[in-house]
Amino acid sequence: MKRKRFPVMPAFAMTINKAQDSQSITMESIWNSQYSHMANCMWR
């Protein structure tokens, strides 16, 4: 009978990837809000 290993590393990598995706979305929304504020100031 062979012992099977649980795939710990792929699950860990997927967790990191999901965290990076959510962080990039947050940074993108911050960037968009700052850019739109800057554009509003320039067009006044």
Coordinates of N, CA and C in Angstrom, one line a residue:
M1 N 0.8 -1.2 0.0 CA 0.0 0.0 0.0 C 0.9 1.2 0.0
K2 N 0.7 2.1 -1.0 CA 1.5 3.3 -1.1 C 0.8 4.5 -0.3
R3 N 1.6 5.3 0.3 CA 1.1 6.5 1.0 C 1.0 7.6 0.0
K4 N -0.1 8.3 0.0 CA -0.2 9.5 -0.9 C 0.1 10.7 -0.1
R5 N 0.8 11.7 -0.7 CA 1.0 13.0 -0.1 C -0.1 13.9 -0.4
F6 N -0.4 14.8 0.5 CA -1.4 15.8 0.2 C -0.7 17.0 -0.5
P7 N -1.3 17.6 -1.5 CA -0.7 18.7 -2.2 C -0.7 20.0 -1.4
V8 N 0.2 20.1 -0.5 CA 0.2 21.3 0.4 C 0.7 22.5 -0.4
M9 N 1.8 22.4 -1.2 CA 2.4 23.5 -1.9 C 1.4 24.2 -2.9
P10 N 0.7 23.4 -3.8 CA -0.2 24.1 -4.7 C -1.3 24.9 -4.0
A11 N -1.8 24.4 -2.9 CA -2.8 25.1 -2.2 C -2.2 26.4 -1.6
F12 N -1.0 26.3 -1.1 CA -0.4 27.5 -0.5 C -0.1 28.5 -1.6
A13 N 0.3 28.0 -2.8 CA 0.6 28.9 -3.9 C -0.7 29.6 -4.4
M14 N -1.8 28.8 -4.4 CA -3.1 29.4 -4.8 C -3.5 30.5 -3.8
T15 N -3.3 30.3 -2.5 CA -3.6 31.3 -1.5 C -2.9 32.5 -1.7
I16 N -1.6 32.4 -2.0 CA -0.7 33.6 -2.3 C -1.3 34.3 -3.5
N17 N -1.6 33.6 -4.6 CA -2.0 34.1 -5.8 C -3.3 34.9 -5.6
K18 N -4.3 34.3 -4.8 CA -5.5 35.0 -4.6 C -5.3 36.3 -3.7
A19 N -4.4 36.3 -2.8 CA -4.1 37.4 -2.0 C -3.5 38.5 -2.9
Q20 N -2.6 38.1 -3.8 CA -2.0 39.1 -4.7 C -3.1 39.7 -5.7
D21 N -4.0 38.9 -6.1 CA -5.1 39.4 -7.0 C -5.9 40.4 -6.3
S22 N -6.3 40.2 -5.0 CA -7.1 41.1 -4.3 C -6.3 42.4 -4.0
Q23 N -5.0 42.2 -3.7 CA -4.2 43.4 -3.4 C -4.1 44.3 -4.7
S24 N -3.9 43.6 -5.9 CA -3.8 44.4 -7.1 C -5.1 45.1 -7.4
I25 N -6.2 44.5 -7.1 CA -7.5 45.2 -7.3 C -7.6 46.4 -6.4
T26 N -7.2 46.2 -5.2 CA -7.3 47.3 -4.2 C -6.4 48.5 -4.6
M27 N -5.2 48.1 -5.0 CA -4.2 49.2 -5.5 C -4.8 49.9 -6.8
E28 N -5.4 49.1 -7.6 CA -6.0 49.7 -8.9 C -7.1 50.6 -8.5
S29 N -7.9 50.3 -7.6 CA -9.0 51.2 -7.2 C -8.5 52.4 -6.6
I30 N -7.5 52.3 -5.7 CA -6.9 53.5 -5.1 C -6.3 54.4 -6.2
W31 N -5.6 53.8 -7.2 CA -5.0 54.5 -8.3 C -6.0 55.2 -9.1
N32 N -7.1 54.6 -9.4 CA -8.2 55.2 -10.2 C -8.8 56.3 -9.5
S33 N -9.0 56.2 -8.2 CA -9.7 57.3 -7.4 C -8.7 58.5 -7.3
Q34 N -7.4 58.3 -7.2 CA -6.5 59.4 -7.1 C -6.4 60.0 -8.5
Y35 N -6.4 59.2 -9.6 CA -6.3 59.8 -10.9 C -7.5 60.6 -11.3
S36 N -8.7 60.1 -10.9 CA -9.9 60.8 -11.2 C -9.9 62.1 -10.4
H37 N -9.4 62.1 -9.2 CA -9.4 63.4 -8.4 C -8.4 64.4 -9.0
M38 N -7.3 63.9 -9.5 CA -6.3 64.7 -10.2 C -6.9 65.3 -11.5
A39 N -7.6 64.5 -12.2 CA -8.2 65.0 -13.5 C -9.3 66.0 -13.2
N40 N -10.1 65.8 -12.1 CA -11.1 66.8 -11.8 C -10.4 68.2 -11.4
C41 N -9.3 68.1 -10.7 CA -8.6 69.4 -10.3 C -8.1 70.1 -11.5
M42 N -7.6 69.3 -12.5 CA -7.0 69.9 -13.7 C -8.0 70.5 -14.6
W43 N -9.2 70.0 -14.6 CA -10.2 70.5 -15.6 C -11.1 71.6 -15.0
R44 N -10.8 72.0 -13.8 CA -11.6 73.1 -13.2 C -11.1 74.5 -13.6

